[in-house]
PDB file of N, CA and C in Angstrom:
ATOM      1  N   MET A   1      68.617  14.141 114.761  1.00 50.00           N
ATOM      2  CA  MET A   1      68.836  15.028 113.662  1.00 50.00           C
ATOM      3  C   MET A   1      67.936  16.249 113.822  1.00 50.00           C
ATOM      4  N   LEU A   2      68.036  17.172 112.923  1.00 53.00           N
ATOM      5  CA  LEU A   2      67.331  18.431 113.084  1.00 53.00           C
ATOM      6  C   LEU A   2      65.868  18.380 112.661  1.00 53.00           C
ATOM      7  N   GLY A   3      65.478  17.438 111.850  1.00 50.00           N
ATOM      8  CA  GLY A   3      64.085  17.306 111.469  1.00 50.00           C
ATOM      9  C   GLY A   3      63.710  18.156 110.270  1.00 50.00           C
ATOM     10  N   PRO A   4      62.412  18.208 109.957  1.00 45.00           N
ATOM     11  CA  PRO A   4      61.954  18.852 108.727  1.00 45.00           C
ATOM     12  C   PRO A   4      62.079  20.372 108.713  1.00 45.00           C
ATOM     13  N   VAL A   5      62.299  21.002 109.864  1.00 54.00           N
ATOM     14  CA  VAL A   5      62.416  22.457 109.884  1.00 54.00           C
ATOM     15  C   VAL A   5      63.873  22.915 109.843  1.00 54.00           C
ATOM     16  N   ALA A   6      64.781  22.000 109.582  1.00 61.00           N
ATOM     17  CA  ALA A   6      66.199  22.362 109.520  1.00 61.00           C
ATOM     18  C   ALA A   6      66.444  23.313 108.347  1.00 61.00           C
ATOM     19  N   PRO A   7      67.325  24.273 108.537  1.00 65.00           N
ATOM     20  CA  PRO A   7      67.623  25.204 107.439  1.00 65.00           C
ATOM     21  C   PRO A   7      68.332  24.469 106.300  1.00 65.00           C
ATOM     22  N   PRO A   8      68.215  24.982 105.069  1.00 79.00           N
ATOM     23  CA  PRO A   8      68.865  24.309 103.935  1.00 79.00           C
ATOM     24  C   PRO A   8      70.386  24.404 103.968  1.00 79.00           C
ATOM     25  N   VAL A   9      70.932  25.379 104.698  1.00 82.00           N
ATOM     26  CA  VAL A   9      72.381  25.495 104.844  1.00 82.00           C
ATOM     27  C   VAL A   9      72.726  25.639 106.319  1.00 82.00           C
ATOM     28  N   LEU A  10      73.909  25.195 106.657  1.00 83.00           N
ATOM     29  CA  LEU A  10      74.394  25.291 108.029  1.00 83.00           C
ATOM     30  C   LEU A  10      75.800  25.864 107.981  1.00 83.00           C
ATOM     31  N   TRP A  11      76.044  26.898 108.779  1.00 81.00           N
ATOM     32  CA  TRP A  11      77.354  27.534 108.864  1.00 81.00           C
ATOM     33  C   TRP A  11      78.120  26.873 109.994  1.00 81.00           C
ATOM     34  N   ASN A  12      79.252  26.252 109.691  1.00 80.00           N
ATOM     35  CA  ASN A  12      80.049  25.569 110.706  1.00 80.00           C
ATOM     36  C   ASN A  12      81.310  26.362 111.002  1.00 80.00           C
ATOM     37  N   LEU A  13      81.511  26.643 112.295  1.00 76.00           N
ATOM     38  CA  LEU A  13      82.726  27.329 112.739  1.00 76.00           C
ATOM     39  C   LEU A  13      83.571  26.445 113.650  1.00 76.00           C
ATOM     40  N   SER A  14      83.128  25.204 113.884  1.00 74.00           N
ATOM     41  CA  SER A  14      83.845  24.326 114.810  1.00 74.00           C
ATOM     42  C   SER A  14      85.052  23.687 114.132  1.00 74.00           C
ATOM     43  N   ALA A  15      85.898  23.088 114.951  1.00 75.00           N
ATOM     44  CA  ALA A  15      87.093  22.429 114.426  1.00 75.00           C
ATOM     45  C   ALA A  15      86.849  20.963 114.083  1.00 75.00           C
ATOM     46  N   SER A  16      85.643  20.441 114.358  1.00 77.00           N
ATOM     47  CA  SER A  16      85.403  19.019 114.136  1.00 77.00           C
ATOM     48  C   SER A  16      85.299  18.663 112.652  1.00 77.00           C
ATOM     49  N   VAL A  17      84.878  19.595 111.839  1.00 85.00           N
ATOM     50  CA  VAL A  17      84.875  19.452 110.373  1.00 85.00           C
ATOM     51  C   VAL A  17      85.325  20.796 109.818  1.00 85.00           C
ATOM     52  N   PRO A  18      85.755  20.845 108.553  1.00 87.00           N
ATOM     53  CA  PRO A  18      86.222  22.122 108.007  1.00 87.00           C
ATOM     54  C   PRO A  18      85.171  23.226 108.126  1.00 87.00           C
ATOM     55  N   GLU A  19      85.627  24.436 108.440  1.00 87.00           N
ATOM     56  CA  GLU A  19      84.737  25.591 108.535  1.00 87.00           C
ATOM     57  C   GLU A  19      84.087  25.856 107.190  1.00 87.00           C
ATOM     58  N   GLY A  20      82.871  26.376 107.234  1.00 88.00           N
ATOM     59  CA  GLY A  20      82.213  26.780 106.008  1.00 88.00           C
ATOM     60  C   GLY A  20      80.727  26.511 106.017  1.00 88.00           C
ATOM     61  N   LEU A  21      80.108  26.725 104.858  1.00 89.00           N
ATOM     62  CA  LEU A  21      78.686  26.481 104.673  1.00 89.00           C
ATOM     63  C   LEU A  21      78.473  25.051 104.205  1.00 89.00           C
ATOM     64  N   TYR A  22      77.486  24.390 104.806  1.00 88.00           N
ATOM     65  CA  TYR A  22      77.135  23.026 104.433  1.00 88.00           C
ATOM     66  C   TYR A  22      75.698  23.014 103.951  1.00 88.00           C
ATOM     67  N   LEU A  23      75.474  22.436 102.781  1.00 87.00           N
ATOM     68  CA  LEU A  23      74.159  22.361 102.170  1.00 87.00           C
ATOM     69  C   LEU A  23      73.486  21.058 102.568  1.00 87.00           C
ATOM     70  N   ARG A  24      72.231  21.149 103.008  1.00 83.00           N
ATOM     71  CA  ARG A  24      71.479  19.969 103.403  1.00 83.00           C
ATOM     72  C   ARG A  24      71.081  19.184 102.165  1.00 83.00           C
ATOM     73  N   SER A  25      71.248  17.872 102.242  1.00 83.00           N
ATOM     74  CA  SER A  25      70.881  16.973 101.159  1.00 83.00           C
ATOM     75  C   SER A  25      69.483  16.443 101.403  1.00 83.00           C
ATOM     76  N   GLY A  26      68.792  16.077 100.342  1.00 80.00           N
ATOM     77  CA  GLY A  26      67.467  15.493 100.478  1.00 80.00           C
ATOM     78  C   GLY A  26      67.490  13.987 100.635  1.00 80.00           C
ATOM     79  N   SER A  27      68.667  13.372 100.538  1.00 84.00           N
ATOM     80  CA  SER A  27      68.739  11.914 100.615  1.00 84.00           C
ATOM     81  C   SER A  27      68.930  11.446 102.058  1.00 84.00           C
ATOM     82  N   ALA A  28      68.571  10.196 102.295  1.00 87.00           N
ATOM     83  CA  ALA A  28      68.752   9.603 103.625  1.00 87.00           C
ATOM     84  C   ALA A  28      70.243   9.439 103.893  1.00 87.00           C
ATOM     85  N   PRO A  29      70.702   9.762 105.113  1.00 90.00           N
ATOM     86  CA  PRO A  29      72.129   9.637 105.397  1.00 90.00           C
ATOM     87  C   PRO A  29      72.567   8.179 105.517  1.00 90.00           C
ATOM     88  N   ALA A  30      73.809   7.944 105.167  1.00 91.00           N
ATOM     89  CA  ALA A  30      74.423   6.614 105.277  1.00 91.00           C
ATOM     90  C   ALA A  30      75.676   6.744 106.136  1.00 91.00           C
ATOM     91  N   PRO A  31      76.141   5.655 106.746  1.00 89.00           N
ATOM     92  CA  PRO A  31      77.383   5.740 107.520  1.00 89.00           C
ATOM     93  C   PRO A  31      78.497   6.401 106.711  1.00 89.00           C
ATOM     94  N   GLY A  32      79.185   7.320 107.364  1.00 88.00           N
ATOM     95  CA  GLY A  32      80.246   8.087 106.717  1.00 88.00           C
ATOM     96  C   GLY A  32      79.796   9.471 106.297  1.00 88.00           C
ATOM     97  N   ASP A  33      78.481   9.673 106.120  1.00 91.00           N
ATOM     98  CA  ASP A  33      77.962  10.987 105.738  1.00 91.00           C
ATOM     99  C   ASP A  33      78.004  11.942 106.930  1.00 91.00           C
ATOM    100  N   LEU A  34      78.126  13.234 106.640  1.00 90.00           N
ATOM    101  CA  LEU A  34      77.998  14.251 107.680  1.00 90.00           C
ATOM    102  C   LEU A  34      76.521  14.464 107.979  1.00 90.00           C
ATOM    103  N   VAL A  35      76.194  14.542 109.261  1.00 89.00           N
ATOM    104  CA  VAL A  35      74.822  14.826 109.677  1.00 89.00           C
ATOM    105  C   VAL A  35      74.849  15.961 110.690  1.00 89.00           C
ATOM    106  N   ALA A  36      73.795  16.755 110.688  1.00 88.00           N
ATOM    107  CA  ALA A  36      73.624  17.820 111.677  1.00 88.00           C
ATOM    108  C   ALA A  36      72.688  17.290 112.747  1.00 88.00           C
ATOM    109  N   VAL A  37      73.131  17.342 113.998  1.00 88.00           N
ATOM    110  CA  VAL A  37      72.327  16.801 115.098  1.00 88.00           C
ATOM    111  C   VAL A  37      72.292  17.790 116.258  1.00 88.00           C
ATOM    112  N   CYS A  38      71.194  17.727 116.984  1.00 90.00           N
ATOM    113  CA  CYS A  38      71.068  18.481 118.227  1.00 90.00           C
ATOM    114  C   CYS A  38      71.393  17.544 119.379  1.00 90.00           C
ATOM    115  N   LEU A  39      72.137  18.029 120.344  1.00 88.00           N
ATOM    116  CA  LEU A  39      72.372  17.267 121.564  1.00 88.00           C
ATOM    117  C   LEU A  39      71.091  17.223 122.380  1.00 88.00           C
ATOM    118  N   PRO A  40      70.933  16.201 123.238  1.00 88.00           N
ATOM    119  CA  PRO A  40      69.823  16.253 124.192  1.00 88.00           C
ATOM    120  C   PRO A  40      69.930  17.544 125.009  1.00 88.00           C
ATOM    121  N   GLU A  41      68.807  18.036 125.483  1.00 90.00           N
ATOM    122  CA  GLU A  41      68.768  19.357 126.116  1.00 90.00           C
ATOM    123  C   GLU A  41      69.766  19.517 127.260  1.00 90.00           C
ATOM    124  N   ASP A  42      69.906  18.506 128.126  1.00 88.00           N
ATOM    125  CA  ASP A  42      70.843  18.632 129.250  1.00 88.00           C
ATOM    126  C   ASP A  42      72.287  18.713 128.764  1.00 88.00           C
ATOM    127  N   LEU A  43      72.650  17.918 127.752  1.00 87.00           N
ATOM    128  CA  LEU A  43      74.015  17.987 127.212  1.00 87.00           C
ATOM    129  C   LEU A  43      74.235  19.272 126.425  1.00 87.00           C
ATOM    130  N   SER A  44      73.182  19.761 125.797  1.00 89.00           N
ATOM    131  CA  SER A  44      73.267  21.028 125.073  1.00 89.00           C
ATOM    132  C   SER A  44      73.624  22.163 126.030  1.00 89.00           C
ATOM    133  N   ARG A  45      72.936  22.212 127.171  1.00 89.00           N
ATOM    134  CA  ARG A  45      73.239  23.256 128.171  1.00 89.00           C
ATOM    135  C   ARG A  45      74.664  23.100 128.694  1.00 89.00           C
ATOM    136  N   PHE A  46      75.069  21.857 128.981  1.00 90.00           N
ATOM    137  CA  PHE A  46      76.415  21.571 129.459  1.00 90.00           C
ATOM    138  C   PHE A  46      77.457  22.052 128.439  1.00 90.00           C
ATOM    139  N   ALA A  47      77.240  21.731 127.165  1.00 89.00           N
ATOM    140  CA  ALA A  47      78.189  22.127 126.113  1.00 89.00           C
ATOM    141  C   ALA A  47      78.256  23.638 125.959  1.00 89.00           C
ATOM    142  N   ARG A  48      77.118  24.327 126.092  1.00 90.00           N
ATOM    143  CA  ARG A  48      77.112  25.786 126.021  1.00 90.00           C
ATOM    144  C   ARG A  48      77.846  26.398 127.211  1.00 90.00           C
ATOM    145  N   GLU A  49      77.575  25.872 128.423  1.00 91.00           N
ATOM    146  CA  GLU A  49      78.213  26.409 129.628  1.00 91.00           C
ATOM    147  C   GLU A  49      79.723  26.277 129.572  1.00 91.00           C
ATOM    148  N   ARG A  50      80.212  25.193 129.000  1.00 92.00           N
ATOM    149  CA  ARG A  50      81.659  24.980 128.909  1.00 92.00           C
ATOM    150  C   ARG A  50      82.284  25.628 127.680  1.00 92.00           C
ATOM    151  N   GLY A  51      81.488  26.195 126.809  1.00 90.00           N
ATOM    152  CA  GLY A  51      82.022  26.866 125.624  1.00 90.00           C
ATOM    153  C   GLY A  51      82.390  25.930 124.485  1.00 90.00           C
ATOM    154  N   TYR A  52      81.861  24.701 124.482  1.00 88.00           N
ATOM    155  CA  TYR A  52      82.165  23.751 123.412  1.00 88.00           C
ATOM    156  C   TYR A  52      81.433  24.080 122.122  1.00 88.00           C
ATOM    157  N   VAL A  53      80.235  24.654 122.244  1.00 87.00           N
ATOM    158  CA  VAL A  53      79.413  24.955 121.074  1.00 87.00           C
ATOM    159  C   VAL A  53      78.890  26.379 121.189  1.00 87.00           C
ATOM    160  N   SER A  54      78.534  26.934 120.049  1.00 86.00           N
ATOM    161  CA  SER A  54      77.982  28.279 120.043  1.00 86.00           C
ATOM    162  C   SER A  54      76.476  28.229 120.300  1.00 86.00           C
ATOM    163  N   ARG A  55      75.909  29.398 120.495  1.00 88.00           N
ATOM    164  CA  ARG A  55      74.472  29.509 120.714  1.00 88.00           C
ATOM    165  C   ARG A  55      73.750  29.123 119.431  1.00 88.00           C
ATOM    166  N   GLY A  56      72.619  28.461 119.603  1.00 86.00           N
ATOM    167  CA  GLY A  56      71.844  28.044 118.441  1.00 86.00           C
ATOM    168  C   GLY A  56      70.412  27.730 118.813  1.00 86.00           C
ATOM    169  N   ARG A  57      69.701  27.104 117.895  1.00 85.00           N
ATOM    170  CA  ARG A  57      68.278  26.879 118.090  1.00 85.00           C
ATOM    171  C   ARG A  57      67.920  25.467 118.509  1.00 85.00           C
ATOM    172  N   CYS A  58      68.901  24.660 118.890  1.00 87.00           N
ATOM    173  CA  CYS A  58      68.611  23.324 119.412  1.00 87.00           C
ATOM    174  C   CYS A  58      68.097  23.440 120.844  1.00 87.00           C
ATOM    175  N   PRO A  59      67.359  22.441 121.338  1.00 87.00           N
ATOM    176  CA  PRO A  59      66.944  22.462 122.745  1.00 87.00           C
ATOM    177  C   PRO A  59      68.160  22.662 123.648  1.00 87.00           C
ATOM    178  N   GLY A  60      68.035  23.514 124.635  1.00 86.00           N
ATOM    179  CA  GLY A  60      69.156  23.832 125.501  1.00 86.00           C
ATOM    180  C   GLY A  60      69.970  25.012 125.014  1.00 86.00           C
ATOM    181  N   GLY A  61      69.637  25.534 123.831  1.00 87.00           N
ATOM    182  CA  GLY A  61      70.268  26.750 123.335  1.00 87.00           C
ATOM    183  C   GLY A  61      71.549  26.601 122.556  1.00 87.00           C
ATOM    184  N   ALA A  62      71.957  25.380 122.218  1.00 88.00           N
ATOM    185  CA  ALA A  62      73.211  25.178 121.480  1.00 88.00           C
ATOM    186  C   ALA A  62      72.956  25.081 119.981  1.00 88.00           C
ATOM    187  N   ALA A  63      74.012  25.324 119.228  1.00 85.00           N
ATOM    188  CA  ALA A  63      73.965  25.123 117.783  1.00 85.00           C
ATOM    189  C   ALA A  63      74.051  23.627 117.491  1.00 85.00           C
ATOM    190  N   PRO A  64      73.533  23.191 116.349  1.00 87.00           N
ATOM    191  CA  PRO A  64      73.662  21.783 115.990  1.00 87.00           C
ATOM    192  C   PRO A  64      75.123  21.415 115.749  1.00 87.00           C
ATOM    193  N   LEU A  65      75.423  20.146 115.922  1.00 87.00           N
ATOM    194  CA  LEU A  65      76.756  19.622 115.679  1.00 87.00           C
ATOM    195  C   LEU A  65      76.795  18.954 114.313  1.00 87.00           C
ATOM    196  N   LEU A  66      77.907  19.064 113.607  1.00 88.00           N
ATOM    197  CA  LEU A  66      78.127  18.313 112.378  1.00 88.00           C
ATOM    198  C   LEU A  66      79.058  17.160 112.717  1.00 88.00           C
ATOM    199  N   LYS A  67      78.574  15.942 112.508  1.00 87.00           N
ATOM    200  CA  LYS A  67      79.347  14.742 112.824  1.00 87.00           C
ATOM    201  C   LYS A  67      79.158  13.711 111.733  1.00 87.00           C
ATOM    202  N   ARG A  68      80.116  12.802 111.615  1.00 88.00           N
ATOM    203  CA  ARG A  68      79.991  11.694 110.660  1.00 88.00           C
ATOM    204  C   ARG A  68      79.107  10.613 111.267  1.00 88.00           C
ATOM    205  N   LEU A  69      78.148  10.146 110.499  1.00 90.00           N
ATOM    206  CA  LEU A  69      77.264   9.079 110.939  1.00 90.00           C
ATOM    207  C   LEU A  69      78.057   7.780 110.976  1.00 90.00           C
ATOM    208  N   ALA A  70      77.995   7.084 112.110  1.00 89.00           N
ATOM    209  CA  ALA A  70      78.799   5.876 112.285  1.00 89.00           C
ATOM    210  C   ALA A  70      77.992   4.593 112.184  1.00 89.00           C
ATOM    211  N   ALA A  71      76.715   4.620 112.552  1.00 91.00           N
ATOM    212  CA  ALA A  71      75.920   3.395 112.574  1.00 91.00           C
ATOM    213  C   ALA A  71      74.511   3.669 112.081  1.00 91.00           C
ATOM    214  N   ARG A  72      73.890   2.615 111.596  1.00 90.00           N
ATOM    215  CA  ARG A  72      72.483   2.670 111.186  1.00 90.00           C
ATOM    216  C   ARG A  72      71.601   2.168 112.325  1.00 90.00           C
ATOM    217  N   ALA A  73      70.323   2.451 112.237  1.00 89.00           N
ATOM    218  CA  ALA A  73      69.366   1.944 113.217  1.00 89.00           C
ATOM    219  C   ALA A  73      69.489   0.424 113.300  1.00 89.00           C
ATOM    220  N   GLY A  74      69.487  -0.076 114.529  1.00 93.00           N
ATOM    221  CA  GLY A  74      69.564  -1.518 114.753  1.00 93.00           C
ATOM    222  C   GLY A  74      70.963  -2.046 114.990  1.00 93.00           C
ATOM    223  N   GLN A  75      71.992  -1.281 114.651  1.00 94.00           N
ATOM    224  CA  GLN A  75      73.355  -1.727 114.908  1.00 94.00           C
ATOM    225  C   GLN A  75      73.693  -1.502 116.373  1.00 94.00           C
ATOM    226  N   GLU A  76      74.563  -2.365 116.931  1.00 95.00           N
ATOM    227  CA  GLU A  76      74.976  -2.222 118.323  1.00 95.00           C
ATOM    228  C   GLU A  76      76.226  -1.349 118.409  1.00 95.00           C
ATOM    229  N   VAL A  77      76.130  -0.316 119.216  1.00 91.00           N
ATOM    230  CA  VAL A  77      77.246   0.601 119.443  1.00 91.00           C
ATOM    231  C   VAL A  77      77.756   0.346 120.854  1.00 91.00           C
ATOM    232  N   ASP A  78      79.065   0.158 120.983  1.00 91.00           N
ATOM    233  CA  ASP A  78      79.651  -0.152 122.283  1.00 91.00           C
ATOM    234  C   ASP A  78      80.906   0.685 122.487  1.00 91.00           C
ATOM    235  N   HIS A  79      81.360   0.718 123.722  1.00 85.00           N
ATOM    236  CA  HIS A  79      82.561   1.440 124.138  1.00 85.00           C
ATOM    237  C   HIS A  79      83.485   0.412 124.770  1.00 85.00           C
ATOM    238  N   GLN A  80      84.629   0.161 124.132  1.00 81.00           N
ATOM    239  CA  GLN A  80      85.603  -0.795 124.653  1.00 81.00           C
ATOM    240  C   GLN A  80      87.003  -0.234 124.455  1.00 81.00           C
ATOM    241  N   ASP A  81      87.820  -0.397 125.450  1.00 77.00           N
ATOM    242  CA  ASP A  81      89.232  -0.003 125.350  1.00 77.00           C
ATOM    243  C   ASP A  81      89.424   1.432 124.855  1.00 77.00           C
ATOM    244  N   GLY A  82      88.522   2.343 125.259  1.00 77.00           N
ATOM    245  CA  GLY A  82      88.662   3.747 124.889  1.00 77.00           C
ATOM    246  C   GLY A  82      88.242   4.069 123.472  1.00 77.00           C
ATOM    247  N   SER A  83      87.622   3.122 122.770  1.00 83.00           N
ATOM    248  CA  SER A  83      87.182   3.341 121.393  1.00 83.00           C
ATOM    249  C   SER A  83      85.711   2.979 121.240  1.00 83.00           C
ATOM    250  N   ILE A  84      85.144   3.392 120.130  1.00 87.00           N
ATOM    251  CA  ILE A  84      83.772   3.047 119.781  1.00 87.00           C
ATOM    252  C   ILE A  84      83.802   1.812 118.885  1.00 87.00           C
ATOM    253  N   TRP A  85      82.913   0.869 119.194  1.00 91.00           N
ATOM    254  CA  TRP A  85      82.776  -0.364 118.416  1.00 91.00           C
ATOM    255  C   TRP A  85      81.360  -0.423 117.872  1.00 91.00           C
ATOM    256  N   ILE A  86      81.227  -0.897 116.636  1.00 93.00           N
ATOM    257  CA  ILE A  86      79.916  -1.083 116.030  1.00 93.00           C
ATOM    258  C   ILE A  86      79.816  -2.521 115.551  1.00 93.00           C
ATOM    259  N   ASP A  87      78.795  -3.205 116.068  1.00 95.00           N
ATOM    260  CA  ASP A  87      78.566  -4.622 115.736  1.00 95.00           C
ATOM    261  C   ASP A  87      79.836  -5.450 115.931  1.00 95.00           C
ATOM    262  N   GLY A  88      80.534  -5.203 117.049  1.00 92.00           N
ATOM    263  CA  GLY A  88      81.703  -6.005 117.399  1.00 92.00           C
ATOM    264  C   GLY A  88      82.995  -5.628 116.698  1.00 92.00           C
ATOM    265  N   ARG A  89      82.995  -4.549 115.916  1.00 92.00           N
ATOM    266  CA  ARG A  89      84.213  -4.106 115.218  1.00 92.00           C
ATOM    267  C   ARG A  89      84.554  -2.684 115.617  1.00 92.00           C
ATOM    268  N   PRO A  90      85.826  -2.411 115.909  1.00 89.00           N
ATOM    269  CA  PRO A  90      86.195  -1.039 116.288  1.00 89.00           C
ATOM    270  C   PRO A  90      86.149  -0.111 115.083  1.00 89.00           C
ATOM    271  N   LEU A  91      85.730   1.136 115.327  1.00 87.00           N
ATOM    272  CA  LEU A  91      85.840   2.145 114.279  1.00 87.00           C
ATOM    273  C   LEU A  91      87.315   2.466 114.095  1.00 87.00           C
ATOM    274  N   ALA A  92      87.697   2.776 112.889  1.00 82.00           N
ATOM    275  CA  ALA A  92      89.111   2.950 112.555  1.00 82.00           C
ATOM    276  C   ALA A  92      89.795   4.046 113.362  1.00 82.00           C
ATOM    277  N   VAL A  93      89.189   5.209 113.477  1.00 75.00           N
ATOM    278  CA  VAL A  93      89.869   6.335 114.100  1.00 75.00           C
ATOM    279  C   VAL A  93      88.978   6.946 115.171  1.00 75.00           C
ATOM    280  N   THR A  94      88.810   6.263 116.284  1.00 74.00           N
ATOM    281  CA  THR A  94      88.015   6.833 117.362  1.00 74.00           C
ATOM    282  C   THR A  94      88.756   6.706 118.673  1.00 74.00           C
ATOM    283  N   THR A  95      88.636   7.721 119.442  1.00 75.00           N
ATOM    284  CA  THR A  95      89.127   7.716 120.815  1.00 75.00           C
ATOM    285  C   THR A  95      88.120   8.492 121.633  1.00 75.00           C
ATOM    286  N   ILE A  96      87.666   7.894 122.706  1.00 77.00           N
ATOM    287  CA  ILE A  96      86.759   8.604 123.594  1.00 77.00           C
ATOM    288  C   ILE A  96      87.611   9.354 124.601  1.00 77.00           C
ATOM    289  N   ARG A  97      87.502  10.646 124.587  1.00 82.00           N
ATOM    290  CA  ARG A  97      88.313  11.476 125.486  1.00 82.00           C
ATOM    291  C   ARG A  97      87.755  11.439 126.901  1.00 82.00           C
ATOM    292  N   GLN A  98      88.649  11.384 127.857  1.00 84.00           N
ATOM    293  CA  GLN A  98      88.268  11.435 129.271  1.00 84.00           C
ATOM    294  C   GLN A  98      88.232  12.880 129.775  1.00 84.00           C
ATOM    295  N   LEU A  99      89.082  13.729 129.149  1.00 91.00           N
ATOM    296  CA  LEU A  99      89.215  15.135 129.564  1.00 91.00           C
ATOM    297  C   LEU A  99      89.082  16.040 128.357  1.00 91.00           C
ATOM    298  N   ASP A 100      88.579  17.263 128.579  1.00 90.00           N
ATOM    299  CA  ASP A 100      88.531  18.226 127.488  1.00 90.00           C
ATOM    300  C   ASP A 100      89.888  18.915 127.362  1.00 90.00           C
ATOM    301  N   ARG A 101      90.005  19.874 126.467  1.00 90.00           N
ATOM    302  CA  ARG A 101      91.292  20.547 126.224  1.00 90.00           C
ATOM    303  C   ARG A 101      91.788  21.352 127.409  1.00 90.00           C
ATOM    304  N   LYS A 102      90.902  21.663 128.351  1.00 94.00           N
ATOM    305  CA  LYS A 102      91.301  22.398 129.553  1.00 94.00           C
ATOM    306  C   LYS A 102      91.519  21.461 130.738  1.00 94.00           C
ATOM    307  N   GLY A 103      91.483  20.142 130.502  1.00 94.00           N
ATOM    308  CA  GLY A 103      91.726  19.171 131.564  1.00 94.00           C
ATOM    309  C   GLY A 103      90.518  18.857 132.427  1.00 94.00           C
ATOM    310  N   ARG A 104      89.338  19.315 132.020  1.00 95.00           N
ATOM    311  CA  ARG A 104      88.116  19.043 132.779  1.00 95.00           C
ATOM    312  C   ARG A 104      87.547  17.685 132.372  1.00 95.00           C
ATOM    313  N   PRO A 105      86.997  16.924 133.335  1.00 93.00           N
ATOM    314  CA  PRO A 105      86.443  15.608 132.995  1.00 93.00           C
ATOM    315  C   PRO A 105      85.223  15.722 132.086  1.00 93.00           C
ATOM    316  N   LEU A 106      85.117  14.770 131.159  1.00 88.00           N
ATOM    317  CA  LEU A 106      83.988  14.717 130.242  1.00 88.00           C
ATOM    318  C   LEU A 106      83.079  13.547 130.603  1.00 88.00           C
ATOM    319  N   PRO A 107      81.778  13.773 130.683  1.00 81.00           N
ATOM    320  CA  PRO A 107      80.865  12.669 130.971  1.00 81.00           C
ATOM    321  C   PRO A 107      80.614  11.841 129.714  1.00 81.00           C
ATOM    322  N   LEU A 108      80.296  10.548 129.887  1.00 71.00           N
ATOM    323  CA  LEU A 108      79.827   9.748 128.755  1.00 71.00           C
ATOM    324  C   LEU A 108      78.401  10.157 128.462  1.00 71.00           C
ATOM    325  N   ALA A 109      78.084  10.362 127.209  1.00 61.00           N
ATOM    326  CA  ALA A 109      76.745  10.828 126.836  1.00 61.00           C
ATOM    327  C   ALA A 109      75.686   9.751 126.997  1.00 61.00           C
ATOM    328  N   ARG A 110      76.045   8.495 126.880  1.00 66.00           N
ATOM    329  CA  ARG A 110      75.089   7.389 126.967  1.00 66.00           C
ATOM    330  C   ARG A 110      75.704   6.216 127.678  1.00 66.00           C
ATOM    331  N   ALA A 111      74.839   5.345 128.140  1.00 73.00           N
ATOM    332  CA  ALA A 111      75.292   4.077 128.684  1.00 73.00           C
ATOM    333  C   ALA A 111      75.559   3.131 127.508  1.00 73.00           C
ATOM    334  N   PHE A 112      76.595   2.365 127.584  1.00 81.00           N
ATOM    335  CA  PHE A 112      76.935   1.425 126.510  1.00 81.00           C
ATOM    336  C   PHE A 112      76.695   0.013 126.998  1.00 81.00           C
ATOM    337  N   PRO A 113      76.464  -0.947 126.122  1.00 87.00           N
ATOM    338  CA  PRO A 113      76.147  -0.802 124.710  1.00 87.00           C
ATOM    339  C   PRO A 113      74.695  -0.378 124.504  1.00 87.00           C
ATOM    340  N   TYR A 114      74.392   0.073 123.296  1.00 84.00           N
ATOM    341  CA  TYR A 114      73.016   0.420 122.946  1.00 84.00           C
ATOM    342  C   TYR A 114      72.809   0.193 121.460  1.00 84.00           C
ATOM    343  N   ARG A 115      71.551   0.163 121.063  1.00 85.00           N
ATOM    344  CA  ARG A 115      71.179   0.024 119.652  1.00 85.00           C
ATOM    345  C   ARG A 115      70.532   1.314 119.191  1.00 85.00           C
TER     346      ARG A 115
END
């Protein structure tokens, strides 16, 4: 996540969630909530080079991503049959893409499974 220096609002222009201004909440996030996260620096540079994200203040120069939180600390996240599984159950609407919209291969961000 962005940490204590995150701005109180975030302007989203991506297609992953509706465009607009998002106000940061003071409460702890729960599964299903939108969270703003920075990619690891190497993935941030990769995403910027391919044009997936705009320039921002995250390590690697990318803007933070807005994504729905899927798991809490301690839960097991796995990749099976092209979908994400949490604690042995598939998420309802997930597909891990092998290629981006231009047909370029996409790397897996992490080794599975992990906690």
